Amino acid sequence: MRDNIHCELISERNLLIHFGEHISESLLDTIQQAELCAAKVFGHQLKDLIASYTTLLIEFDPLLISPWQAQIKYQKAWDKHCRLLHSQAFKPNKAAREQEMSCIEIPVYYHPSVAWDILPIAKQKGLTWQQIAELHSQRQYRVYAMGFAPGFAFMGQIDPCLEMPRKTSPRTNVPAGSVAISDLQTAIYPNASPGGWHIIGRSPCELFNPDNSPAALLKTADSVRFKSVDKERFIQLGGCLDDLRVFDDE
Amino acid sequence: MMNDVLEVTKANFLALFIDRGRTQQQSMGLTQSGPMDEYAFLWANKLLGNELNAACIEISFGKFSLKARQRCQVAITGANLKVQLNQQALQNWETIGLKVGDELVFDSPQMQGTRAYLAIKGGFECPKPFNSACTVKRENLGGFDRGGALKVGDKLSSCIPQAQHQMVNISVYPDLIRSYNNQETITCRFIPACQWPLFSCQEQQRFLQQEYRISSESDRMGFRLQGEKINTFSEGIISEGIALGAIQIPPDGQPIVLMRDRQTIGGYPKLGVVLSTDIEKIGQAMPGQKVQFQVADIKTAYEERVQREQFFGN
């Protein structure tokens, strides 16, 4: 647990809290704790929270608490929270086990007919597309941040063998459910949208639906695993194939 | 609820249901949204004695008309879009009683702002996904067809029945009316924050001394500015949450001020955050208009915010 945080007031209603300089899984757990701490300490004074890789943006209601009070209140609460965790000899193993148990499994159809970029990647990496699918589905990932679009989860980290820089020119229309990779991250496009990541599969899962509760399937700090499914199962689960897409092998 | 009070007779796809925005949903990646000109929005509701968060219509750039199908009371504030009632020029920043058959026309911007607000007594009845009327096309949220702007033929209802007798019209005290002049340079105060100390003194000065021009590639998500290039210390940072009014510098060195429909997180370095009471100046700006930035502190931002909320009776 990181005790040293940098708590910056960036406006009359926003506190930006820095927990470290580098992305790591342990920092993710710290920020998850920090979110809980913010919700507890501010209660109804809290307007919004945005957790990201190394930071937490807190929006409070400046009519209910002044920015300076908010800053001190959070700093104190966090110090106390950390002392408490230390004194109880926080058991990371237990936390890890809980994570393991709550791992969300997401079915993915990795076939080149829907995985528009899997063949070029395979060629570039000197692998078969089946190996790409295997490398992608054998790891357990964590959600590091939500953003870009409702329900879009930035997950990490993928096998370094699969590392690909973002496309230089984004596609104007990536289909909903597309499972994609970029740098050391992976994600699923909840809705059809423009996108610059490399598409290596498609999931039949609904990532975001305002009528569901919760509306987003994933949230920050969740554990996720991808499970390769065949065409039949993909369709059975509600997956959509492309109508008449001709794909070249490049 | 009162059905079918007004009907849209002309639309430009830029007239949207708006309230003060969605809260507590950014952790899922949903934008907060909200009115581009909060001051005008709040006045529209206040004039009618509405709840401050009642849904209004934000009308950008005009080309929007409505016909009254019932007697009702509305208020218009914000930009001068050459509004007319049955082809007669109408005063802005006041309430108007409409009779059956009356036609209200928002014509076009007159270099006095770009966005007007139309409120109805009791607020418009509309879908409120995640507790907000705000319409956000890219999220398929709000409006009558999941993220859609108002369109011709839409029938609008109010949350309470409209009084069927003649009502006294009231207007905003002249000193409190905003006059937007799109020929003037906007002065926007901001709090230097986030990555500000990582920019060199030279780049900080460059930013402060420049007059930027508003780019035509500006929308409810962000306003792009054009000027001398700001050299960043880095092409990107680890993505972090973005506050309303954040000024980010992408690798091309042209600042983007993030507005109501901004993305929740982003990885461009930021110079700071525009005051929440100044952001609406940009919200009413025209492409090509000039903007200058001035350093302010949290104390000023806080005092102005509290003053505004107290004034509107929050």
XYZ file of C-alpha atoms in Angstrom:
564
model
C 0.000 0.000 0.000
C 1.374 3.403 -0.989
C 1.288 5.868 1.833
C 2.824 8.782 0.010
C 0.313 10.386 -2.226
C 0.299 13.729 -3.957
C -3.037 15.434 -3.448
C -3.496 18.363 -5.852
C -6.419 20.774 -6.067
C -6.905 21.413 -9.769
C -10.143 23.393 -9.511
C -12.685 24.485 -6.912
C -14.289 21.036 -7.113
C -11.598 18.614 -8.249
C -8.821 16.841 -6.394
C -6.338 14.936 -8.506
C -4.489 12.344 -6.479
C -1.285 10.752 -7.711
C -0.294 7.388 -6.288
C 2.828 6.677 -8.279
C 4.697 7.126 -11.514
C 4.444 3.672 -13.024
C 1.601 1.390 -14.024
C 1.494 -1.757 -11.927
C -1.005 -4.239 -10.624
C -0.239 -3.329 -7.028
C -0.964 0.331 -7.759
C -4.301 -0.773 -9.198
C -5.210 -2.320 -5.841
C -4.070 0.838 -4.070
C -6.291 3.002 -6.250
C -9.227 0.693 -5.694
C -8.708 1.188 -1.943
C -8.424 4.926 -2.542
C -11.787 4.960 -4.318
C -13.450 3.195 -1.405
C -11.774 5.621 0.956
C -13.064 8.625 -1.045
C -16.616 7.291 -1.123
C -16.521 6.715 2.625
C -14.918 9.976 3.662
C -16.936 12.299 1.396
C -20.325 10.538 1.425
C -22.954 12.863 -0.049
C -20.303 15.544 -0.681
C -18.946 13.337 -3.451
C -20.088 14.089 -7.017
C -17.908 11.807 -9.124
C -14.797 9.628 -9.180
C -12.508 8.701 -12.042
C -9.890 6.079 -11.300
C -7.109 5.647 -13.802
C -3.754 3.854 -13.964
C -1.870 5.958 -11.415
C -4.389 8.601 -10.374
C -7.792 9.203 -8.882
C -9.801 12.283 -9.844
C -12.274 13.202 -7.117
C -15.082 15.650 -7.744
C -16.746 16.985 -4.626
C -19.546 19.503 -4.162
C -17.848 22.814 -3.293
C -21.044 24.041 -1.648
C -20.828 21.262 0.906
C -17.078 21.298 1.464
C -14.459 23.876 0.562
C -11.613 22.751 -1.703
C -9.033 23.188 1.069
C -11.097 21.220 3.559
C -11.595 18.504 0.968
C -7.860 18.288 0.364
C -6.997 17.982 4.054
C -9.910 15.643 4.745
C -8.850 13.221 2.050
C -5.169 13.321 2.959
C -6.007 12.559 6.599
C -8.474 9.825 5.719
C -5.957 8.154 3.446
C -3.209 8.285 6.078
C -5.585 6.698 8.550
C -6.699 4.099 6.012
C -3.078 3.120 5.341
C -2.229 2.888 9.053
C -5.243 0.669 9.559
C -4.259 -1.629 6.726
C -0.712 -1.864 8.049
C -1.826 -2.574 11.592
C -4.156 -5.351 10.492
C -1.322 -6.843 8.481
C -3.254 -6.592 5.222
C -3.226 -9.979 3.570
C -2.564 -9.630 -0.122
C -3.008 -13.372 -0.603
C -6.538 -13.214 0.599
C -7.254 -10.286 -1.684
C -5.673 -12.151 -4.565
C -7.829 -15.173 -3.898
C -10.928 -13.020 -3.895
C -9.854 -11.551 -7.207
C -9.357 -15.032 -8.587
C -12.808 -16.077 -7.506
C -14.504 -13.071 -9.020
C -12.744 -13.478 -12.357
C -15.082 -12.693 -15.243
C -14.897 -15.057 -18.185
C -15.546 -13.561 -21.601
C -16.120 -15.831 -24.630
C -14.281 -14.800 -27.792
C -14.506 -16.078 -31.350
C -10.956 -15.623 -32.654
C -11.575 -16.658 -36.262
C -10.042 -14.430 -39.019
C -13.528 -13.850 -40.500
C -14.302 -11.535 -37.566
C -10.759 -10.935 -36.286
C -9.830 -8.466 -39.008
C -6.207 -8.019 -37.953
C -5.300 -11.471 -36.670
C -3.708 -12.685 -39.915
C -1.451 -9.645 -40.475
C -0.351 -9.814 -36.809
C 0.320 -13.544 -37.064
C 2.392 -12.960 -40.176
C 4.352 -10.123 -38.577
C 5.030 -12.129 -35.418
C 5.827 -15.375 -37.247
C 2.962 -17.189 -35.540
C -0.268 -18.820 -36.635
C -3.549 -17.052 -35.876
C -4.425 -19.936 -33.570
C -1.285 -19.205 -31.569
C -2.276 -15.537 -31.292
C -5.652 -16.657 -29.924
C -3.925 -18.983 -27.491
C -1.492 -16.328 -26.257
C -4.338 -13.899 -25.767
C -6.684 -16.297 -23.961
C -4.216 -17.976 -21.624
C -3.647 -14.964 -19.364
C -5.712 -13.385 -16.665
C -6.079 -9.640 -17.059
C -7.054 -6.782 -14.803
C -9.121 -3.738 -15.730
C -6.768 -0.769 -15.242
C -9.147 1.968 -16.295
C -12.533 2.636 -17.875
C -12.961 5.292 -20.515
C -12.980 6.174 -24.212
C -16.634 5.063 -24.414
C -19.263 3.776 -21.957
C -18.226 0.334 -20.754
C -14.832 0.391 -22.513
C -12.307 -1.306 -20.206
C -8.550 -0.930 -20.643
C -7.142 -4.319 -19.638
C -3.574 -5.435 -19.141
C -1.178 -6.771 -19.619
C -0.981 -8.925 -22.710
C 1.915 -11.237 -23.557
C 4.801 -9.031 -24.787
C 4.975 -11.343 -27.859
C 1.700 -9.747 -28.984
C 2.742 -6.135 -28.443
C 1.630 -3.979 -31.359
C 1.703 -0.186 -31.598
C -1.634 1.520 -32.217
C -2.627 1.718 -35.883
C -1.333 4.899 -37.497
C -4.716 5.572 -39.004
C -7.750 4.464 -36.984
C -10.623 2.546 -38.601
C -13.788 4.570 -38.947
C -16.009 1.688 -37.880
C -15.002 -1.097 -35.534
C -17.908 -3.533 -34.918
C -19.415 -3.908 -31.459
C -17.820 -6.735 -29.478
C -14.479 -6.483 -31.272
C -11.672 -7.747 -29.055
C -8.590 -5.696 -29.751
C -5.006 -5.102 -28.659
C -2.696 -2.098 -28.598
C 0.720 -1.808 -26.935
C 0.431 -4.079 -23.882
C -3.294 -3.546 -23.481
C -6.424 -5.317 -24.598
C -10.059 -4.205 -24.728
C -13.483 -4.934 -26.173
C -15.385 -2.271 -28.122
C -18.812 -2.090 -26.403
C -20.461 -0.435 -29.411
C -19.573 0.107 -33.046
C -17.203 3.072 -33.072
C -14.054 4.398 -34.689
C -10.948 2.765 -33.272
C -7.221 2.415 -33.744
C -6.598 -0.908 -32.022
C -5.859 -4.214 -33.758
C -8.855 -6.528 -33.893
C -8.064 -10.134 -32.969
C -11.495 -11.525 -32.138
C -15.119 -10.851 -31.407
C -17.135 -11.415 -28.254
C -20.885 -12.010 -28.107
C -21.011 -10.334 -24.675
C -22.880 -7.125 -24.102
C -20.342 -4.773 -22.504
C -22.702 -1.872 -21.914
C -26.462 -1.605 -21.767
C -28.145 1.314 -20.008
C -31.100 -0.942 -19.162
C -28.936 -3.365 -17.193
C -27.872 -2.863 -13.621
C -24.985 -2.315 -13.492
C -24.960 -0.981 -17.028
C -21.316 -1.877 -17.630
C -20.186 -5.507 -17.532
C -16.694 -4.531 -16.338
C -15.331 -2.092 -13.808
C -11.911 -0.913 -12.726
C -9.819 -3.577 -10.929
C -11.943 -6.513 -12.186
C -10.149 -9.696 -13.217
C -10.936 -10.951 -16.685
C -10.187 -14.077 -18.688
C -10.982 -14.690 -22.352
C -12.253 -18.077 -23.441
C -11.944 -19.171 -27.045
C -15.263 -20.406 -28.466
C -16.140 -21.857 -31.861
C -18.476 -20.354 -34.434
C -21.467 -22.372 -33.318
C -21.109 -21.369 -29.671
C -20.419 -17.747 -30.644
C -23.698 -17.561 -32.562
C -25.546 -19.446 -29.836
C -24.389 -16.770 -27.359
C -25.794 -14.060 -29.593
C -22.658 -13.181 -31.560
C -22.923 -11.566 -34.987
C -20.830 -12.493 -38.014
C -20.059 -10.078 -40.823
C -22.453 -10.422 -43.707
C -20.264 -10.525 -46.746
C -16.862 -9.449 -45.710
C -14.058 -10.451 -48.013
C -10.828 -10.509 -46.086
C -7.481 -10.645 -47.728
C -4.447 -12.307 -46.256
C -2.203 -9.284 -46.804
C -47.333 15.489 -16.947
C -48.850 17.428 -19.823
C -48.708 15.791 -23.222
C -48.099 17.326 -26.542
C -47.554 20.973 -25.644
C -45.115 21.926 -28.412
C -44.220 20.419 -31.759
C -40.863 20.758 -33.500
C -41.404 22.216 -36.988
C -37.800 22.790 -38.006
C -34.567 21.255 -36.675
C -30.853 21.266 -37.454
C -29.770 18.221 -35.394
C -28.184 20.539 -32.822
C -31.165 21.085 -30.524
C -30.797 18.819 -27.508
C -32.448 18.123 -24.184
C -30.011 19.247 -21.509
C -29.891 19.503 -17.735
C -26.988 19.984 -15.321
C -25.481 16.641 -16.289
C -24.871 13.047 -15.223
C -23.038 12.448 -11.996
C -21.510 9.311 -10.510
C -21.275 7.618 -13.927
C -17.820 8.657 -15.100
C -16.285 5.544 -13.579
C -18.121 3.569 -16.295
C -16.790 5.884 -18.975
C -19.893 8.048 -19.358
C -19.382 11.745 -19.904
C -20.927 14.216 -17.430
C -22.419 16.433 -20.126
C -24.423 19.514 -19.073
C -25.195 22.949 -20.520
C -22.502 24.670 -22.582
C -23.648 27.962 -21.052
C -24.569 27.207 -17.473
C -25.465 30.810 -16.622
C -28.048 31.082 -19.407
C -29.371 27.591 -18.671
C -29.898 28.365 -14.975
C -31.621 31.639 -15.800
C -34.050 29.906 -18.160
C -35.225 27.694 -15.303
C -35.095 30.423 -12.674
C -37.302 32.748 -14.743
C -40.052 30.109 -14.643
C -39.514 29.145 -11.022
C -38.441 25.680 -12.148
C -36.159 23.329 -10.317
C -32.635 24.380 -11.344
C -31.963 20.973 -12.868
C -35.160 20.893 -14.965
C -34.631 19.751 -18.552
C -34.323 22.556 -21.119
C -33.556 22.550 -24.824
C -30.120 23.784 -25.828
C -30.450 25.276 -29.301
C -27.127 25.703 -31.070
C -26.773 27.905 -34.152
C -30.541 28.353 -34.681
C -32.512 26.771 -37.546
C -35.007 25.483 -35.013
C -38.731 26.158 -34.790
C -41.615 25.058 -32.647
C -45.383 25.348 -32.801
C -47.550 25.575 -29.691
C -50.290 22.937 -29.565
C -51.457 24.137 -26.180
C -51.244 27.319 -24.216
C -47.948 27.251 -22.297
C -45.276 29.365 -20.675
C -41.666 29.224 -21.797
C -38.452 31.191 -21.208
C -35.623 31.963 -23.608
C -32.080 32.879 -22.565
C -28.556 32.734 -23.952
C -27.347 33.676 -27.405
C -29.226 36.045 -29.675
C -30.441 33.663 -32.364
C -32.861 36.239 -33.772
C -35.835 34.576 -32.124
C -39.266 35.397 -33.497
C -42.813 34.775 -32.345
C -45.204 34.612 -35.290
C -42.633 36.472 -37.375
C -42.285 39.288 -34.852
C -38.907 39.850 -33.188
C -38.945 38.650 -29.595
C -36.954 39.775 -26.576
C -34.480 37.305 -25.155
C -33.903 36.576 -21.414
C -37.587 36.603 -20.572
C -40.645 34.428 -20.246
C -43.264 34.236 -22.988
C -46.803 32.912 -22.877
C -47.612 30.935 -26.016
C -51.105 30.406 -27.395
C -52.271 27.474 -29.505
C -50.839 27.844 -33.000
C -48.063 30.282 -32.051
C -44.819 29.654 -33.881
C -41.471 30.237 -32.213
C -38.507 30.503 -34.574
C -34.809 30.454 -33.645
C -33.278 31.825 -36.804
C -29.491 32.151 -36.804
C -26.550 33.479 -34.763
C -26.094 37.250 -34.850
C -22.464 37.304 -33.667
C -23.907 37.440 -30.136
C -23.380 33.888 -28.965
C -24.254 30.560 -30.529
C -26.425 28.697 -28.008
C -29.850 29.626 -26.672
C -31.886 27.867 -23.985
C -35.589 27.201 -24.085
C -37.232 26.211 -20.817
C -40.869 25.366 -20.191
C -42.779 25.837 -16.952
C -42.134 22.685 -14.927
C -39.395 21.425 -17.260
C -39.592 19.243 -20.365
C -40.683 15.665 -19.945
C -38.021 13.483 -21.560
C -36.056 10.266 -21.048
C -33.509 10.522 -18.241
C -31.021 7.678 -18.564
C -28.715 7.633 -15.542
C -30.817 10.389 -13.984
C -30.067 13.030 -16.568
C -31.842 14.470 -19.576
C -28.553 15.238 -21.305
C -28.418 13.993 -24.881
C -25.070 12.530 -25.914
C -25.069 11.144 -29.430
C -21.832 9.172 -29.201
C -23.113 7.382 -26.078
C -26.602 6.751 -27.487
C -28.026 8.368 -24.370
C -30.804 10.907 -23.884
C -33.397 12.317 -26.250
C -36.306 10.422 -27.766
C -34.275 7.891 -29.713
C -31.199 7.127 -27.647
C -28.845 9.997 -28.245
C -30.770 11.661 -31.039
C -31.252 15.418 -31.333
C -34.778 16.833 -31.577
C -36.268 16.425 -35.035
C -39.200 17.711 -37.036
C -42.473 16.252 -35.808
C -41.281 15.568 -32.239
C -44.036 16.355 -29.739
C -42.801 17.876 -26.512
C -44.473 17.564 -23.148
C -43.974 19.319 -19.835
C -43.632 17.687 -16.438
C -46.527 19.700 -15.003
C -49.762 20.962 -16.588
C -49.475 24.415 -18.138
C -51.667 27.126 -16.628
C -54.498 27.878 -19.022
C -54.865 31.542 -18.039
C -52.809 34.524 -19.142
C -49.523 34.775 -17.226
C -47.410 37.804 -16.473
C -44.150 37.788 -18.348
C -40.987 38.550 -16.475
C -37.487 39.271 -17.709
C -33.955 39.175 -16.369
C -32.773 42.455 -14.833
C -30.788 44.182 -17.652
C -27.530 44.339 -15.666
C -27.589 40.564 -15.312
C -28.153 39.792 -18.988
C -25.089 38.440 -20.775
C -24.244 40.163 -24.005
C -22.072 37.876 -26.040
C -19.979 39.669 -28.605
C -18.304 37.240 -30.957
C -16.135 40.028 -32.353
C -14.419 40.589 -29.013
C -11.501 38.643 -27.597
C -12.571 36.311 -24.816
C -10.520 36.410 -21.635
C -10.583 33.044 -20.007
C -9.203 32.572 -16.519
C -7.652 29.247 -15.630
C -5.911 27.533 -12.755
C -2.415 26.364 -13.733
C -2.476 22.722 -12.623
C -1.812 19.108 -13.563
C 1.296 19.102 -15.811
C 1.719 22.921 -15.844
C 5.052 22.797 -13.916
C 6.441 20.320 -16.446
C 6.148 22.801 -19.318
C 9.158 25.111 -19.641
C 8.810 28.749 -18.566
C 9.132 29.711 -22.188
C 6.156 27.535 -23.193
C 4.095 28.733 -20.228
C 4.751 32.339 -21.274
C 3.972 31.522 -24.880
C 0.581 30.181 -23.789
C -0.193 33.234 -21.635
C 0.875 35.824 -24.166
C -0.924 34.419 -27.152
C -4.222 35.239 -28.733
C -5.720 31.996 -29.935
C -8.377 31.516 -32.547
C -11.256 29.104 -32.012
C -11.145 26.355 -34.624
C -14.245 25.272 -36.520
C -13.464 21.735 -35.277
C -15.077 22.476 -31.955
C -18.097 20.883 -30.379
C -19.708 19.991 -27.066
C -16.787 17.651 -26.364
C -13.940 20.093 -26.824
C -12.911 23.405 -28.358
C -9.752 23.363 -30.444
C -7.644 26.486 -30.506
C -5.199 27.639 -33.152
C -2.046 29.566 -32.440
C 1.700 29.340 -32.157
C 2.707 25.780 -31.291
C 3.214 24.943 -27.615
C 6.079 22.496 -27.290
C 5.226 19.757 -24.862
C 7.687 18.000 -22.597
C 6.141 14.725 -23.701
C 3.762 13.450 -26.375
C 1.711 11.730 -23.768
C 1.287 11.005 -20.088
C -0.307 8.053 -18.323
C -4.040 8.609 -18.903
C -5.805 10.349 -16.045
C -9.284 11.715 -15.285
C -10.185 14.948 -17.053
C -11.936 17.813 -15.262
C -14.349 20.231 -16.943
C -12.317 22.990 -18.584
C -9.023 21.091 -18.698
C -6.636 22.545 -21.289
C -4.770 19.742 -23.007
C -1.846 19.982 -25.393
C -1.693 17.229 -28.015
C 1.557 16.617 -29.930
C 0.650 19.266 -32.564
C 0.898 21.903 -29.803
C -2.585 23.342 -30.434
C -4.579 23.494 -27.165
C -7.949 21.790 -26.724
C -10.276 23.044 -23.991
C -12.399 20.137 -22.774
C -16.058 20.983 -22.518
C -19.219 19.366 -21.119
C -19.229 16.218 -23.276
C -15.501 15.558 -22.760
C -14.084 12.047 -22.562
C -13.561 10.829 -18.987
C -9.832 10.047 -19.191
C -7.071 11.168 -21.498
C -3.339 10.997 -21.987
C -2.352 14.400 -23.333
C -0.430 16.757 -21.030
C -2.543 19.521 -19.516
C -1.763 23.149 -18.681
C -4.559 23.583 -16.184
C -8.285 24.010 -15.767
C -10.497 26.877 -16.953
C -12.709 28.372 -14.218
C -16.139 26.748 -14.148
C -17.692 30.220 -14.332
C -15.608 31.138 -17.404
C -16.020 27.961 -19.438
C -19.375 29.187 -20.792
C -17.601 32.078 -22.541
C -15.962 29.473 -24.733
C -19.268 27.608 -24.984
C -20.783 30.664 -26.700
C -17.777 31.367 -28.932
C -17.796 31.390 -32.731
C -15.152 29.696 -34.877
C -12.477 32.289 -35.610
C -13.103 34.200 -32.378
C -10.058 35.136 -30.327
C -9.310 33.809 -26.834
C -6.684 34.768 -24.291
C -5.840 33.011 -21.072
C -5.186 34.552 -17.690
C -3.922 32.893 -14.519
C -6.388 32.678 -11.622
C -6.376 30.850 -8.292
C -8.585 28.289 -6.576
C -9.872 30.958 -4.182
C -11.344 33.004 -7.033
C -12.784 29.887 -8.669
C -14.354 28.822 -5.380
C -15.802 32.219 -4.501
C -17.354 32.642 -7.930
C -18.829 29.148 -7.858
C -20.364 29.630 -4.422
C -21.680 33.034 -5.432
C -23.323 31.591 -8.535
C -24.975 28.709 -6.726
C -26.212 30.991 -3.973
C -27.521 33.513 -6.484
C -29.568 30.858 -8.238
C -30.791 29.646 -4.898
C -29.010 26.361 -4.539
